[in-house]
Coordinates of C-alpha atoms in Angstrom, one line a residue:
X253 CA 94.8 105.5 114.7
X254 CA 97.5 107.8 113.2
X255 CA 96.5 110.6 110.9
X256 CA 98.8 109.0 108.2
X257 CA 96.3 106.1 107.9
X258 CA 93.8 108.8 106.7
X259 CA 96.0 109.9 103.8
X260 CA 96.6 106.3 102.8
X261 CA 92.7 105.8 103.0
X262 CA 92.0 108.7 100.7
X263 CA 94.4 107.5 98.2
X264 CA 92.9 104.0 98.3
X265 CA 89.5 105.6 97.7
X266 CA 90.7 107.4 94.6
X267 CA 92.2 104.2 93.3
X268 CA 89.1 102.2 94.1
X269 CA 86.8 104.8 92.4
X270 CA 88.9 104.7 89.1
X271 CA 89.0 100.8 89.0
X272 CA 85.2 100.3 89.3
X273 CA 83.6 103.7 87.9
X274 CA 84.3 102.6 84.3
X275 CA 81.8 99.7 84.8
X276 CA 78.8 102.3 85.0
X277 CA 80.2 104.4 82.0
X278 CA 81.0 101.8 79.5
X279 CA 78.1 102.8 77.1
X280 CA 79.0 106.4 77.3
X281 CA 82.6 105.8 76.6
X282 CA 81.8 103.4 73.8
X283 CA 79.5 106.0 72.1
X284 CA 82.1 108.8 72.6
X285 CA 84.7 106.8 70.8
X286 CA 82.4 105.1 68.1
X287 CA 83.4 101.5 69.4
X288 CA 81.3 98.7 70.6
X289 CA 80.5 98.1 74.4
X290 CA 82.6 94.8 74.3
X291 CA 85.6 96.8 72.8
X292 CA 85.1 99.4 75.6
X293 CA 85.2 96.5 78.1
X294 CA 89.2 96.2 77.2
X295 CA 89.4 99.2 79.4
X296 CA 88.3 96.9 82.4
X297 CA 90.5 94.0 81.2
X298 CA 93.5 96.3 80.8
X299 CA 93.3 97.9 84.1
X300 CA 93.1 94.2 85.8
X301 CA 96.1 93.1 83.7
X302 CA 97.9 96.4 84.7
X303 CA 97.4 95.8 88.3
X304 CA 98.9 92.2 88.2
X305 CA 102.0 93.2 86.3
X306 CA 102.5 96.5 87.8
X307 CA 102.4 95.4 91.5
X308 CA 105.8 93.6 91.3
X309 CA 107.1 95.9 88.5
X310 CA 106.7 99.3 90.5
X311 CA 107.6 97.6 93.9
X312 CA 111.0 96.4 92.4
X313 CA 111.6 99.9 90.8
X314 CA 111.1 101.5 94.2
X315 CA 113.5 99.3 96.0
X316 CA 115.9 102.1 96.3
X317 CA 113.3 104.7 97.4
X318 CA 111.9 105.4 100.8
X319 CA 108.3 103.9 101.1
X320 CA 106.9 107.6 101.6
X321 CA 108.5 108.8 98.5
X322 CA 107.5 105.9 96.6
X323 CA 103.8 106.3 97.7
X324 CA 104.0 109.8 96.4
X325 CA 105.3 108.8 93.0
X326 CA 102.7 106.2 92.8
X327 CA 100.0 108.8 93.4
X328 CA 101.5 110.9 90.7
X329 CA 101.3 108.2 88.2
X330 CA 97.9 107.7 89.2
X331 CA 97.0 111.3 88.5
X332 CA 98.8 111.3 85.1
X333 CA 96.9 108.1 84.0
X334 CA 93.5 109.5 85.0
X335 CA 94.1 112.9 83.0
X336 CA 95.3 110.9 80.0
X337 CA 92.1 109.0 80.0
X338 CA 90.1 112.1 80.7
X339 CA 91.7 114.0 77.7
X340 CA 92.1 110.9 75.3
X341 CA 91.5 111.9 71.7
X342 CA 90.9 108.3 70.6
X343 CA 90.0 104.9 72.2
X344 CA 93.7 103.5 72.2
X345 CA 94.9 106.5 74.2
X346 CA 92.3 106.1 76.9
X347 CA 93.4 102.4 77.1
X348 CA 97.1 103.5 77.6
X349 CA 95.8 106.1 80.5
X350 CA 93.9 103.1 82.2
X351 CA 97.1 100.9 82.1
X352 CA 99.2 103.8 83.3
X353 CA 96.7 104.4 86.2
X354 CA 96.6 100.6 87.1
X355 CA 100.4 100.4 87.4
X356 CA 100.1 102.5 90.8
X357 CA 97.3 100.3 92.0
X358 CA 98.9 97.1 93.4
X359 CA 102.3 98.9 94.6
X360 CA 100.3 101.5 96.4
X361 CA 98.3 99.0 98.3
X362 CA 101.4 96.7 98.9
X363 CA 103.5 99.2 100.2
X364 CA 100.6 101.1 102.0
X365 CA 100.1 97.9 103.9
X366 CA 103.7 97.8 105.1
X367 CA 103.6 101.4 106.1
X368 CA 100.0 101.1 107.9
X369 CA 101.2 98.1 109.8
X370 CA 104.3 99.9 110.7
X371 CA 102.5 102.9 112.3
X372 CA 100.9 101.0 115.0
X373 CA 101.6 98.5 117.8
X374 CA 102.0 94.8 116.7
X375 CA 98.7 94.0 118.0
X376 CA 96.8 96.5 116.0
X377 CA 98.5 95.8 112.5
X378 CA 95.5 94.1 110.9
X379 CA 93.1 97.0 112.1
X380 CA 95.6 99.4 110.6
X381 CA 95.5 97.7 107.3
X382 CA 91.9 97.5 107.4
X383 CA 91.6 101.3 107.8
X384 CA 93.6 101.9 104.6
X385 CA 91.3 99.4 102.8
X386 CA 88.4 101.2 104.1
X387 CA 89.1 103.9 101.4
X388 CA 88.7 101.1 98.8
X389 CA 85.6 99.8 100.3
X390 CA 84.0 103.5 100.8
X391 CA 84.7 104.0 97.1
X392 CA 82.3 101.3 96.0
X393 CA 79.5 102.9 98.3
X394 CA 80.2 106.7 97.6
X395 CA 82.8 107.1 94.8
X396 CA 81.5 104.9 92.1
X397 CA 77.8 105.7 92.3
X398 CA 78.8 109.3 92.3
X399 CA 81.3 109.1 89.7
X400 CA 78.7 107.3 87.6
X401 CA 76.1 110.0 88.2
X402 CA 78.4 112.7 87.4
X403 CA 79.7 110.9 84.3
X404 CA 76.2 110.6 83.0
X405 CA 75.2 114.0 83.6
X406 CA 78.2 116.0 82.8
X407 CA 80.2 113.5 80.6
X408 CA 82.6 110.6 81.5
X409 CA 85.6 112.9 81.0
X410 CA 84.5 115.2 84.0
X411 CA 84.4 111.9 85.9
X412 CA 88.2 111.2 85.3
X413 CA 89.1 114.7 86.0
X414 CA 87.4 114.5 89.4
X415 CA 89.2 111.0 90.1
X416 CA 92.6 112.7 89.1
X417 CA 91.8 115.5 91.7
X418 CA 91.2 112.9 94.4
X419 CA 94.7 111.8 93.3
X420 CA 96.0 115.2 93.8
X421 CA 94.3 115.1 97.5
X422 CA 95.9 111.7 98.2
X423 CA 99.3 112.9 97.1
X424 CA 99.3 115.9 99.3
X425 CA 98.0 113.8 102.1
X426 CA 100.9 111.3 101.9
X427 CA 103.4 114.2 101.6
X428 CA 102.0 115.9 104.8
X429 CA 100.9 113.1 107.0
X430 CA 102.8 110.0 106.2
X431 CA 106.3 110.0 108.1
X432 CA 109.4 109.2 106.5
X433 CA 109.9 105.4 106.8
X434 CA 113.4 104.2 105.0
X435 CA 113.6 100.7 103.9
X436 CA 115.2 98.5 106.6
X437 CA 119.1 98.4 106.4
X438 CA 120.4 95.5 104.7
X439 CA 117.2 94.4 102.9
X440 CA 117.9 94.1 99.2
X441 CA 116.0 92.9 96.1
X442 CA 117.1 89.3 96.6
X443 CA 115.6 89.3 100.0
X444 CA 112.3 90.3 98.8
X445 CA 112.3 87.7 96.1
X446 CA 113.5 85.1 98.7
X447 CA 110.3 85.5 100.4
X448 CA 108.6 83.5 97.6
X449 CA 110.5 80.4 98.6
X450 CA 108.4 80.4 101.8
X451 CA 105.5 77.9 101.3
X452 CA 103.3 79.9 103.7
X453 CA 103.6 83.0 101.6
X454 CA 102.5 81.2 98.4
X455 CA 99.5 79.6 100.4
X456 CA 98.5 82.8 101.6
X457 CA 98.4 84.2 97.9
X458 CA 96.6 81.2 96.6
X459 CA 94.0 81.7 99.3
X460 CA 93.8 85.3 98.2
X461 CA 93.1 84.4 94.4
X462 CA 90.7 81.6 95.3
X463 CA 88.9 83.3 98.3
X464 CA 88.2 86.8 96.8
X465 CA 87.9 85.2 93.4
X466 CA 84.7 83.6 94.8
X467 CA 83.2 87.0 95.6
X468 CA 83.7 88.1 91.9
X469 CA 82.3 84.9 90.3
X470 CA 78.9 86.1 91.6
X471 CA 79.2 89.8 91.7
X472 CA 80.4 90.1 87.9
X473 CA 77.1 88.7 86.9
X474 CA 75.0 90.3 89.4
X475 CA 73.1 92.5 87.1
X476 CA 71.4 89.7 84.9
X477 CA 70.9 87.6 88.0
X478 CA 69.0 90.3 89.7
X479 CA 66.8 91.5 86.7
X480 CA 66.3 87.9 85.2
X481 CA 66.1 85.8 88.3
X482 CA 65.1 88.0 91.3
X483 CA 63.0 90.4 89.3
X484 CA 64.6 93.8 90.1
X485 CA 64.2 96.6 87.6
X486 CA 67.5 97.5 85.9
X487 CA 67.4 100.8 87.9
X488 CA 67.8 99.0 91.1
X489 CA 71.1 97.2 90.4
X490 CA 73.0 100.4 91.2
X491 CA 71.5 100.3 94.8
X492 CA 72.2 96.8 95.1
X493 CA 75.8 97.4 94.5
X494 CA 75.8 100.2 97.0
X495 CA 74.4 97.6 99.4
X496 CA 77.1 95.2 98.4
X497 CA 79.6 98.1 99.1
X498 CA 78.2 98.8 102.6
X499 CA 78.8 95.1 103.3
X500 CA 82.5 95.5 102.2
X501 CA 83.1 98.2 104.5
X502 CA 81.5 96.4 107.5
X503 CA 83.4 93.1 106.6
X504 CA 86.7 95.1 106.1
X505 CA 86.6 96.8 109.5
X506 CA 85.4 93.7 111.4
X507 CA 88.0 91.5 109.5
X508 CA 90.7 93.8 110.7
X509 CA 89.3 93.9 114.4
X510 CA 89.0 90.0 114.7
X511 CA 92.2 89.2 112.8
X512 CA 94.2 91.2 115.3
X513 CA 92.6 88.7 118.0
X514 CA 93.2 85.6 116.0
X515 CA 94.1 85.7 112.4
X516 CA 93.8 82.1 111.3
X517 CA 90.5 81.4 113.3
X518 CA 88.9 84.6 111.8
X519 CA 90.3 83.7 108.3
X520 CA 88.9 80.2 108.4
X521 CA 85.5 81.4 109.8
X522 CA 85.2 84.1 107.0
X523 CA 86.2 81.8 104.2
X524 CA 83.7 78.9 105.3
X525 CA 80.9 81.3 105.8
X526 CA 81.5 82.9 102.4
X527 CA 81.5 79.6 100.7
X528 CA 78.2 78.6 102.4
X529 CA 76.6 82.1 101.6
X530 CA 77.7 81.9 98.0
X531 CA 76.1 78.4 97.5
X532 CA 72.9 79.4 99.1
X533 CA 72.8 82.5 96.8
X534 CA 71.7 80.2 94.0
X535 CA 68.4 79.7 96.3
X536 CA 68.2 83.2 97.6
X537 CA 68.6 85.0 94.3
X538 CA 65.0 84.2 93.3
X539 CA 63.5 86.4 96.0
X540 CA 64.2 90.2 96.2
X541 CA 64.6 90.5 100.1
X542 CA 66.8 87.3 100.5
X543 CA 68.8 88.4 97.2
X544 CA 69.5 91.8 98.9
X545 CA 70.4 90.5 102.0
X546 CA 72.6 87.9 100.4
X547 CA 74.3 90.5 98.4
X548 CA 75.3 92.3 101.6
X549 CA 76.7 89.4 103.2
X550 CA 78.8 88.4 100.4
X551 CA 80.4 92.0 100.6
X552 CA 80.9 91.5 104.3
X553 CA 82.2 88.1 104.3
X554 CA 84.5 88.6 101.2
X555 CA 86.1 91.8 102.3
X556 CA 86.4 90.3 106.0
X557 CA 89.1 88.0 104.5
X558 CA 91.2 91.0 103.0
X559 CA 92.9 92.4 106.3
X560 CA 93.9 89.0 107.5
X561 CA 95.2 87.7 104.1
X562 CA 97.2 90.8 103.7
X563 CA 98.6 90.6 107.2
X564 CA 99.2 86.9 106.8
X565 CA 101.6 87.7 103.8
X566 CA 103.2 90.5 105.9
X567 CA 103.8 88.2 108.8
X568 CA 105.3 85.2 106.8
X569 CA 107.5 87.6 104.9
X570 CA 108.4 89.7 107.8
X571 CA 112.3 90.2 107.0
X572 CA 111.4 91.6 103.4
X573 CA 107.7 92.0 103.0
X574 CA 107.1 94.8 100.5
X575 CA 107.2 92.8 97.2
X576 CA 105.3 90.1 98.6
X577 CA 102.6 92.5 99.8
X578 CA 102.3 94.2 96.4
X579 CA 102.1 90.8 94.6
X580 CA 99.3 89.9 96.9
X581 CA 97.4 92.7 95.7
X582 CA 97.7 91.6 92.2
X583 CA 96.7 88.2 93.3
X584 CA 93.2 89.9 94.3
X585 CA 92.9 91.0 90.8
X586 CA 94.1 87.6 89.3
X587 CA 91.2 86.0 91.2
X588 CA 88.7 88.6 90.1
X589 CA 89.7 87.7 86.3
X590 CA 89.9 84.0 86.8
X591 CA 86.4 83.9 88.6
X592 CA 84.7 86.3 86.0
X593 CA 86.0 83.9 83.2
X594 CA 84.8 80.7 85.1
X595 CA 81.5 82.3 85.8
X596 CA 81.0 83.2 82.2
X597 CA 81.7 79.5 81.1
X598 CA 79.0 78.1 83.2
X599 CA 76.5 80.7 82.0
X600 CA 77.7 79.9 78.2
X601 CA 77.1 76.2 79.0
X602 CA 73.4 77.0 79.6
X603 CA 73.4 76.6 83.4
X604 CA 71.8 79.8 84.1
X605 CA 72.6 83.3 85.6
X606 CA 72.9 81.7 89.1
X607 CA 75.3 79.0 88.2
X608 CA 78.4 81.4 89.0
X609 CA 77.3 81.3 92.6
X610 CA 78.4 77.5 92.7
X611 CA 81.6 78.4 91.1
X612 CA 82.1 81.2 93.7
X613 CA 81.4 78.8 96.6
X614 CA 83.8 76.1 95.3
X615 CA 86.5 78.8 95.0
X616 CA 85.9 79.8 98.5
X617 CA 85.8 76.4 99.9
X618 CA 89.1 75.5 98.1
X619 CA 90.5 78.7 99.9
X620 CA 89.3 77.4 103.1
X621 CA 90.9 74.0 102.5
X622 CA 94.5 75.7 101.8
X623 CA 94.0 77.8 105.1
X624 CA 93.5 74.7 107.1
X625 CA 96.6 73.1 105.5
X626 CA 98.4 76.3 106.2
X627 CA 97.4 76.4 109.9
X628 CA 98.5 72.7 110.3
X629 CA 101.8 73.3 108.6
X630 CA 102.4 76.2 110.9
X631 CA 101.5 74.1 114.1
X632 CA 103.7 71.3 113.0
X633 CA 106.7 73.7 112.4
X634 CA 106.1 75.3 115.7
X635 CA 106.1 72.0 117.5
X636 CA 109.2 70.7 115.9
X637 CA 112.1 70.9 118.2
X638 CA 114.9 73.1 117.4
X639 CA 118.7 72.0 117.3
X640 CA 120.5 70.8 120.2
X641 CA 122.7 73.7 121.7
X642 CA 126.3 73.4 120.7
X643 CA 128.9 72.5 123.4
X644 CA 131.2 75.4 123.8
X645 CA 135.1 75.0 123.5
X646 CA 135.7 75.6 127.3
X647 CA 133.3 72.7 128.1
X648 CA 134.9 70.4 125.7
X649 CA 138.5 70.7 126.8
X650 CA 138.1 69.0 130.2
X651 CA 136.3 66.1 128.7
X652 CA 139.1 65.5 126.2
X653 CA 141.5 65.7 129.1
X654 CA 139.4 63.2 131.1
X655 CA 139.4 61.0 128.1
X656 CA 143.1 61.0 127.7
X657 CA 143.7 60.0 131.2
X658 CA 141.3 57.1 130.9

């Protein structure tokens, strides 16, 4: 794998850390600004909405810039956002900093996916995308727990300064290791937008929302589920999330490897298995050992869908993939927000802390249905005969002469 993928993975590590580390620091941030924990939760919501909005916005703004330079600009934006959060004098300023950092998220992964796929042979594209996303998955194993530990000991502002430093490292890596890759000649914004008229692109994005949303329906409420249902102590939740992150790393690498061999079979297998495991989590959550094993499987199967889904969008929008790729990253976050909301509804309805697992299973199963539909449409289109070849003018002339003689 090219060293440029390492630079992309470092940037992904920083982005993944800043996205999730706030979850472990909300009480400290709330105390620091004198606001309630639910109010501090807007830092999570604001970031997610910024990713959804920023993915297409930043990609469109970068249509006139080479991909390498745009990646550098995005890392610069990420650094500024985290420094604003670290130095914020009031809560509103920190919220602004979170939104600034989030604007880089979707476009970095979207453009980075295109760059990563362009660095390797066609049969290794999904593996290259997975290598970049490894930075995001490792962030959940190393970056988030370490950032939480530093924040609780040295103050949450120190954590965001450290994350900004990771952004500097990522920026230098992109500048030094990623080759200059200008946009293809003749590709304009209208070509990027036209990709959304392809039903396969829309189906892939819908699979992203539903499939990965299924993961977050369960994981969002994993803390009360593990303490109240499985019987874990509160301090054990951090290590269970690390176990979830280890599963994400393993699933991401496996998903990239097997998607290069057969993308749609890999995607259908992962989605079907994910739906089954999420539904079984309703039962396995009552035992500590089986709950831990299931958490690992959810992380593995959930992230096994990421490389094939991202490559599916790139393949179906191959002529102008950058905008579609970035919007698909926003779709992951849209799915997270939707699933967390639906999971909260069923808990509020009195169905218990394990009820979001049924929601997650239903979402993943819906994504599987769309994958089957997408595959059938593709096979139908491949089997459809093309137009008959046109008869050239030199061949038509003798026929007309013969007809005249007759």
